[in-house]
Short mmCIF file of C-alpha atoms in Angstrom, two decimals:
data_model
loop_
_atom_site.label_atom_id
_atom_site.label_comp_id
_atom_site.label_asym_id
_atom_site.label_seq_id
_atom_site.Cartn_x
_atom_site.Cartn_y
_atom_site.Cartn_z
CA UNK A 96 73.52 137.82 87.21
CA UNK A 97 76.60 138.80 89.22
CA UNK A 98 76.96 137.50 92.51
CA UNK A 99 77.96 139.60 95.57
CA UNK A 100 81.40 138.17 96.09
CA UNK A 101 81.92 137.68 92.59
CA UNK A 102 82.71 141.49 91.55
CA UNK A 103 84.51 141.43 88.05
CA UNK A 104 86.40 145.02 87.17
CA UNK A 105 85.06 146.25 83.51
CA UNK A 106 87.80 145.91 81.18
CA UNK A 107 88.87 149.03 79.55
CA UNK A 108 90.37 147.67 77.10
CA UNK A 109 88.16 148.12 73.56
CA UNK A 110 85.71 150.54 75.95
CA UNK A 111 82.36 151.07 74.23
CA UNK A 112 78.86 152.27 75.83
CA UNK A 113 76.75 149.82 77.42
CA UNK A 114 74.06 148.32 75.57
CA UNK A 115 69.95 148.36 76.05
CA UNK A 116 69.77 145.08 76.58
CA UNK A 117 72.69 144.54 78.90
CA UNK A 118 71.65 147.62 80.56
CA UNK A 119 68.37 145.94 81.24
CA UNK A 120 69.87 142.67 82.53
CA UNK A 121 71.82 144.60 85.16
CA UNK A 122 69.10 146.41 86.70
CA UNK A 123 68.86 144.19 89.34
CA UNK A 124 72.05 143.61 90.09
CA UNK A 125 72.48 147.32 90.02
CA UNK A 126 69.57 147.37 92.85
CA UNK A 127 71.13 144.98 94.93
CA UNK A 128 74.51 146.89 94.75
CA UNK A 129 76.69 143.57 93.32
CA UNK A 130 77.81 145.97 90.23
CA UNK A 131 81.47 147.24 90.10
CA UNK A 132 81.80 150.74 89.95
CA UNK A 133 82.41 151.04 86.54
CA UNK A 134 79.41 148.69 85.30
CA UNK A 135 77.54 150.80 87.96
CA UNK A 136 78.76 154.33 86.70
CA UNK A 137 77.53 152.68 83.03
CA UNK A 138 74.08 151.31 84.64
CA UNK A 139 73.49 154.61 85.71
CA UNK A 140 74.28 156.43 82.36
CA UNK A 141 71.68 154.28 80.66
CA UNK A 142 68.65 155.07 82.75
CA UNK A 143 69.07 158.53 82.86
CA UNK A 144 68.91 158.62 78.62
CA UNK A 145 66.41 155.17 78.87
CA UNK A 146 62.73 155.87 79.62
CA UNK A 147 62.05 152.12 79.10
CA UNK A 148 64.89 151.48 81.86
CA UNK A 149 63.61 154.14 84.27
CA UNK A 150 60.02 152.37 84.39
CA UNK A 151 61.39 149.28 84.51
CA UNK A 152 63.80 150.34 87.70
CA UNK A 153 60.87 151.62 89.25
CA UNK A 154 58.79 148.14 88.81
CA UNK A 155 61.94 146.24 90.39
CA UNK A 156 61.83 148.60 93.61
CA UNK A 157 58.47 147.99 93.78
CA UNK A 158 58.26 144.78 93.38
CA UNK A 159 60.70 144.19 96.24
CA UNK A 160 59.18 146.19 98.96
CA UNK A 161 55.92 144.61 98.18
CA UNK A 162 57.58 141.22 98.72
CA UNK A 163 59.21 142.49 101.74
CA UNK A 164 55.34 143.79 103.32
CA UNK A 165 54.00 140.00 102.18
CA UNK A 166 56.67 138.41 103.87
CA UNK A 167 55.38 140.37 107.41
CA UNK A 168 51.91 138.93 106.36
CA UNK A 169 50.10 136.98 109.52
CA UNK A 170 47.60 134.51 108.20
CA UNK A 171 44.93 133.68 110.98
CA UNK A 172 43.99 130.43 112.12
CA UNK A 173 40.42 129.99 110.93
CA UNK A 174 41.81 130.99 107.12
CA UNK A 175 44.18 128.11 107.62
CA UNK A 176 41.36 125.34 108.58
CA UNK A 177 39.68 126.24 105.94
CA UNK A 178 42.29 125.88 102.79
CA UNK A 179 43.31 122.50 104.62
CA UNK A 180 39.47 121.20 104.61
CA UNK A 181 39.08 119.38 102.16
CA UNK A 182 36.68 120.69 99.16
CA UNK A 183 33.48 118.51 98.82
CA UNK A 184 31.04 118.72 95.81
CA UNK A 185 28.93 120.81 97.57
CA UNK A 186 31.24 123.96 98.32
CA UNK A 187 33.15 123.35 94.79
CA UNK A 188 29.40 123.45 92.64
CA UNK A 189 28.86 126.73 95.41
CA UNK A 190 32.01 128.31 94.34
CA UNK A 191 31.63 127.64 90.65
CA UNK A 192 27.98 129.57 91.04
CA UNK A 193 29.04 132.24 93.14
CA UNK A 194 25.99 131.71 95.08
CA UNK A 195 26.84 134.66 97.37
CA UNK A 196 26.62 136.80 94.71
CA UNK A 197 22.45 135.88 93.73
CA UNK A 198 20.07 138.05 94.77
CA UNK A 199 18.48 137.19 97.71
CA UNK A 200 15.01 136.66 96.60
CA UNK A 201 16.54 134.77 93.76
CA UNK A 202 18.22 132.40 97.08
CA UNK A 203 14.81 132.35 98.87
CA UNK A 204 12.94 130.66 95.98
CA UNK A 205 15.23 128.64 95.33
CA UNK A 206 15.53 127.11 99.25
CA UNK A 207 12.02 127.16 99.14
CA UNK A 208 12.15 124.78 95.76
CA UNK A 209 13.97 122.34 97.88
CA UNK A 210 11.96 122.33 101.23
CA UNK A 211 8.63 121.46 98.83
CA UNK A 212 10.65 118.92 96.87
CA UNK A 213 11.50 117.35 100.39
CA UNK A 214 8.66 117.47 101.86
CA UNK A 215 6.90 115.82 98.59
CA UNK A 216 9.24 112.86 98.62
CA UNK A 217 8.59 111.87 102.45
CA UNK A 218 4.79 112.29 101.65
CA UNK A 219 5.17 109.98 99.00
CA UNK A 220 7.30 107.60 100.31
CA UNK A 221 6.71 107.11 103.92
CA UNK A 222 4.09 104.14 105.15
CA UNK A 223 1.34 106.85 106.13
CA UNK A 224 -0.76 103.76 106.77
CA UNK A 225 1.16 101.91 108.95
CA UNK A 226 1.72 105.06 111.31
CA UNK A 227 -1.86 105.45 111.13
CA UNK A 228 -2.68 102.32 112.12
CA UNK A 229 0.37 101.97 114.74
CA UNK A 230 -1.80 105.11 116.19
CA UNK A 231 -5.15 103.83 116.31
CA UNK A 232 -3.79 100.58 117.78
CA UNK A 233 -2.23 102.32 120.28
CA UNK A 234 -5.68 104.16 122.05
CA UNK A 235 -7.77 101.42 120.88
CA UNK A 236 -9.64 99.55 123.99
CA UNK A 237 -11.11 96.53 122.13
CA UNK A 238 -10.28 93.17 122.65
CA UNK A 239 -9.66 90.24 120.30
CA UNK A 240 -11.23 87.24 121.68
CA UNK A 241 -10.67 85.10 118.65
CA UNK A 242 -10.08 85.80 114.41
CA UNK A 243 -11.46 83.06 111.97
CA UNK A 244 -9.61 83.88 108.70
CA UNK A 245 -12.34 82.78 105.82
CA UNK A 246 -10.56 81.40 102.60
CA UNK A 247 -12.51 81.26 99.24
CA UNK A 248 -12.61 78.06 97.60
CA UNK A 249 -11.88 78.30 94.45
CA UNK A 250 -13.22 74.88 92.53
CA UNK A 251 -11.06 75.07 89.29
CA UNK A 252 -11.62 72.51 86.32
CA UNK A 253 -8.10 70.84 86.38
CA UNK A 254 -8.57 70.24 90.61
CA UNK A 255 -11.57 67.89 90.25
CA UNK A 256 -10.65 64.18 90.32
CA UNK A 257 -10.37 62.43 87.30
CA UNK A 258 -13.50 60.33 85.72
CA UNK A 259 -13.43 56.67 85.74
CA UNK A 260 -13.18 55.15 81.96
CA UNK A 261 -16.57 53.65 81.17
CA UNK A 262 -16.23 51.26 78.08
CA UNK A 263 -18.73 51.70 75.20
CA UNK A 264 -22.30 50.81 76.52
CA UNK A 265 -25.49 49.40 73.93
CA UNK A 266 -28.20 51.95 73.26
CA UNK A 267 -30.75 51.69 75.57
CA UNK A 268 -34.56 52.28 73.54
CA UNK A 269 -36.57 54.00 75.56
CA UNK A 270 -39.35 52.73 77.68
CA UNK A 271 -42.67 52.96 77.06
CA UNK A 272 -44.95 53.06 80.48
CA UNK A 273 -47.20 50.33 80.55
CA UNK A 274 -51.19 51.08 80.34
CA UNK A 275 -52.95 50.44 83.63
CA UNK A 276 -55.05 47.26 83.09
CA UNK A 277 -58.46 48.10 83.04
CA UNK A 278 -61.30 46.60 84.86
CA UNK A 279 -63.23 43.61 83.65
CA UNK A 280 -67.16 44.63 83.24
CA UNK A 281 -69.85 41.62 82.53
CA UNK A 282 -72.04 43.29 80.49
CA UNK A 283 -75.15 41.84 79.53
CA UNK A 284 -75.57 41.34 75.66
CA UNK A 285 -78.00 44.24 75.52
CA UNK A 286 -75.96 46.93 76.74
CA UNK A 287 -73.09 45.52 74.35
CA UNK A 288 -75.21 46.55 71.59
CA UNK A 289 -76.41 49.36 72.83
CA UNK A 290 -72.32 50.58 73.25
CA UNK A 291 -71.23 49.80 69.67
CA UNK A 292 -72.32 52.83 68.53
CA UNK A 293 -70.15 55.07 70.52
CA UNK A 294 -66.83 53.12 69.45
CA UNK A 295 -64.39 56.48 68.26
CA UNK A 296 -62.81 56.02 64.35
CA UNK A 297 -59.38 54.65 64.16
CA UNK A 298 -57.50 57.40 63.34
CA UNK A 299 -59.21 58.90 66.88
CA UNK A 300 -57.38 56.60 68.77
CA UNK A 301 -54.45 56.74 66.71
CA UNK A 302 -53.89 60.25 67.45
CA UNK A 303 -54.72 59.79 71.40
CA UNK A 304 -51.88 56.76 71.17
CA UNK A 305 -49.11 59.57 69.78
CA UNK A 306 -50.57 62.15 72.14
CA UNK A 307 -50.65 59.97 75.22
CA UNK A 308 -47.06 58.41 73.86
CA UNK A 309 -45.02 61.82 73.25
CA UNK A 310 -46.62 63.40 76.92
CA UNK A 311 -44.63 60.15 78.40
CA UNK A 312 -41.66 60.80 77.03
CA UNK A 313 -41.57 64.30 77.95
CA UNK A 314 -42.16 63.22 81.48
CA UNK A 315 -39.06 60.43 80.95
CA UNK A 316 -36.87 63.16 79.82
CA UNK A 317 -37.64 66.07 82.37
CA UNK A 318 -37.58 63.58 85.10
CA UNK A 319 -34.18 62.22 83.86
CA UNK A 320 -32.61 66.01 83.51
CA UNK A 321 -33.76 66.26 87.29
CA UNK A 322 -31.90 63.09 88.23
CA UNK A 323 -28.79 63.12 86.14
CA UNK A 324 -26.96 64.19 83.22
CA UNK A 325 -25.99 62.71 79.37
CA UNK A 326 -22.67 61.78 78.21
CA UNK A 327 -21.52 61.90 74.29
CA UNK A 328 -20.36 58.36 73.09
CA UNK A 329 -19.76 58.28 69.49
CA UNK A 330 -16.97 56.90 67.25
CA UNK A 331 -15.40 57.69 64.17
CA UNK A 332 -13.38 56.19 61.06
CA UNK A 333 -10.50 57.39 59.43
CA UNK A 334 -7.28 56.82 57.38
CA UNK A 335 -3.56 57.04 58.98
CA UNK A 336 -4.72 57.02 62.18
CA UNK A 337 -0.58 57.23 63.60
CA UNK A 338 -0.68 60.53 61.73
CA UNK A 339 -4.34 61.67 62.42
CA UNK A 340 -4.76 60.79 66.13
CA UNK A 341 -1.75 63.20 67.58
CA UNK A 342 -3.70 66.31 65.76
CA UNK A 343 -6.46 65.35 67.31
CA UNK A 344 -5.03 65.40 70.68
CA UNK A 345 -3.79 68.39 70.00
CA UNK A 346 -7.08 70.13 68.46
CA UNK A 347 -9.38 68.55 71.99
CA UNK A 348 -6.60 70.10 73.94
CA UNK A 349 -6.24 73.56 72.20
CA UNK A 350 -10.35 73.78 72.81
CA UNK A 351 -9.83 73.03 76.49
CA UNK A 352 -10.70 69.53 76.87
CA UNK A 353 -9.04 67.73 79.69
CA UNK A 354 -8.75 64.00 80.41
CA UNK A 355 -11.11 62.27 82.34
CA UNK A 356 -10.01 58.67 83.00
CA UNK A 357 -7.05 57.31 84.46
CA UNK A 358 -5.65 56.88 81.35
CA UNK A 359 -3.94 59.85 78.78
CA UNK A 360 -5.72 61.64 76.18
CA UNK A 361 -5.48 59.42 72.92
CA UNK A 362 -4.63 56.17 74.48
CA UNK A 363 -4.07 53.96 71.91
CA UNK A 364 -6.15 50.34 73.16
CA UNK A 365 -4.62 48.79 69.55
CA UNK A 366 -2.62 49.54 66.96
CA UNK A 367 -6.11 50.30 65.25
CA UNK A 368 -8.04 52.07 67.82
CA UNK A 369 -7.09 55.15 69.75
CA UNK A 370 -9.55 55.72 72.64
CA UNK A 371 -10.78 59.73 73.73
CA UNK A 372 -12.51 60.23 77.28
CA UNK A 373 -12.57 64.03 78.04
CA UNK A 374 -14.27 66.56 79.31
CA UNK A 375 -14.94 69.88 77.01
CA UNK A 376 -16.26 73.45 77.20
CA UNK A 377 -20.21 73.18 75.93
CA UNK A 378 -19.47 75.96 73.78
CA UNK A 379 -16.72 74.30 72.06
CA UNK A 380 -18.58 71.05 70.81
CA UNK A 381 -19.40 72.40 67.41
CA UNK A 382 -16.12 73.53 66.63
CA UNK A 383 -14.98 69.91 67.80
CA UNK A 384 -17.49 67.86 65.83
CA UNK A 385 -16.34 70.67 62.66
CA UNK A 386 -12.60 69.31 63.01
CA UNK A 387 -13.13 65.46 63.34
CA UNK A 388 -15.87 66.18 60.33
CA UNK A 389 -12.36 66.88 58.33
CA UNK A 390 -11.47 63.54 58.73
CA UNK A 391 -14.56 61.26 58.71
CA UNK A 392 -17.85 60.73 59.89
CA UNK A 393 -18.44 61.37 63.13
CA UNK A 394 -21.27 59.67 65.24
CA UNK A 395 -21.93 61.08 68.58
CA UNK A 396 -24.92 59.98 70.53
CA UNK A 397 -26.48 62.25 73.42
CA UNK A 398 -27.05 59.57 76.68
CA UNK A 399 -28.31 59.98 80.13
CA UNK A 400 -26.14 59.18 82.34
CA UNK A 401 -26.85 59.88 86.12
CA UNK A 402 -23.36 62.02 86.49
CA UNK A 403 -23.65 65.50 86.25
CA UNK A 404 -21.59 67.74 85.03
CA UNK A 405 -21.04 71.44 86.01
CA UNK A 406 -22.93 73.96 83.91
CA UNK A 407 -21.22 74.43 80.62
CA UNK A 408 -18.93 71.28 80.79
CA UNK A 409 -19.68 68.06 78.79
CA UNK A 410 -18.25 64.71 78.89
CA UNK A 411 -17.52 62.83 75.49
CA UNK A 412 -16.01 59.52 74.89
CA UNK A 413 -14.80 58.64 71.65
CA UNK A 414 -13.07 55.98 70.22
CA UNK A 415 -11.35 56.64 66.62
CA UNK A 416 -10.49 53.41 64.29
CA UNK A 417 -8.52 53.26 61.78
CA UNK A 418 -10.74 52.61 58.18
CA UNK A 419 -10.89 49.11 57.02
CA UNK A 420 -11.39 49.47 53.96
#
């Protein structure tokens, strides 16, 4: 494009007519008036035979008065705060939805959506019970002399203290109450024989022995369940004790026995004899005397004892050996 000062003179020389494409580059230039005459004279013959060129002419002279009416253009102030606010997410995600465009019933639901959603969330979250008791306290006229604060006791199995050992103790037979003496009566030698014949058959006073005998130790027993409780002593035999014993440590433990000496579960007294006292769930003796059946005999004697245990809880004391023979 030919600058204004720069005017170059056509050269005649050669002379041919001006071209559709160089008559279309100089448009422009032929607008602005930087054309010689003669390239001006030859701009001219080409848009009066160019229909392209005439259109084209006409879009240039256009396009510059329309740039001339934009340059006049006033932009007010509030138009100029807001393209230098910045954009948050809010006002881009409302742009990108045209949400000025919705119909307005379609905008009313939708604000109404949110208020419920709002409201929802404070019900839920907000300490209503607090603020109701912040309120109550606050018109309340009562007056708190003193507050005891109760605490349940709750007597678990492991927070009793632990039972002394008791070493194995001899069986104990059972006694046998005495018969009241009976009075001495002189009788004279005739009422003697007149008594013989009333004398009861042995196996009458046999049976009145066992009768009189098993009545006794019913009484023994009930009055010894009133004053105390047993304790299972036994022992048992068995090979590889080393081996053996740790299982059955395990097994008492597994069943929910728990120690109850001063000394651990399995102590070993010598390198023969591993000694048991524990406590055990009553429901899990059988299972217990099952297991140690695996293994050897098992003897297991039911004493009184005057310490009593809680309901469902027995105490056993065992001593395992290792088999002689």
């Amino acid at each position: 494009m030919a600058q204004q000062e720069d005017k170059l003179a056509l050269s005649k020389k050669g002379k041919r007519e001006m071209s559709p494409f160089i008559g279309h580059e100089l448009l422009y230039d032929y607008l602005s008036g930087v054309l010689d005459e003669e390239r001006k004279l030859a701009v001219e013959d080409h848009v009066k035979f160019s229909r392209d060129a005439q259109l084209d002419l006409n879009k240039i002279q256009n396009g510059e008065i329309y740039a001339k009416q934009l340059a006049s253009t006033i932009v007010s102030q509030p138009i100029i705060e807001q393209i230098n606010t910045p954009s948050t997410y809010l006002t881009v995600l409302m742009q990108k939805s045209n949400f000025d465009r919705w119909p307005q019933g379609l905008k009313w639901g939708l604000e109404a959506l949110v208020v419920v959603g709002v409201i929802v969330t404070l019900l839920t979250v907000a300490p209503w019970q607090k603020v109701l008791q912040i309120g109550m306290s606050g018109g309340s006229k009562e007056v708190v002399l003193s507050e005891v604060s109760k605490t349940e006791k709750v007597a678990q199995y492991e927070d009793k203290p632990q039972f002394v050992d008791e070493e194995p103790k001899t069986d104990k037979p059972l006694q046998v109450p005495k018969p009241m003496p009976t009075a001495e009566v002189k009788a004279s030698p005739a009422a003697t024989v007149a008594a013989k014949p009333s004398v009861a058959p042995a196996t009458t006073v046999a049976a009145a022995a066992a009768t009189a005998k098993k009545e006794a130790e019913k009484e023994d027993e009930s009055s010894s369940v009133a004053s105390g409780g047993f304790l299972y002593r036994g022992e048992i035999a068995l090979t590889n004790l080393s081996v053996v014993g740790p299982k059955i440590t395990e097994k008492i433990q597994e069943l929910g026995g728990r120690k109850a000496g001063s000394v651990e579960l399995g102590w070993q007294k010598s390198p023969t004899s591993t000694y048991y006292h524990f406590t055990l769930p009553e429901a899990k003796y059988q299972d217990l005397t099952t297991f140690l059946g695996t293994y050897g005999k098992v003897n297991l004697i039911k004493e009184k004892h005057p310490r009593v245990m809680p309901d469902g809880i027995i105490r056993l004391i065992i001593t395992v050996d290792e088999d002689k023979k």
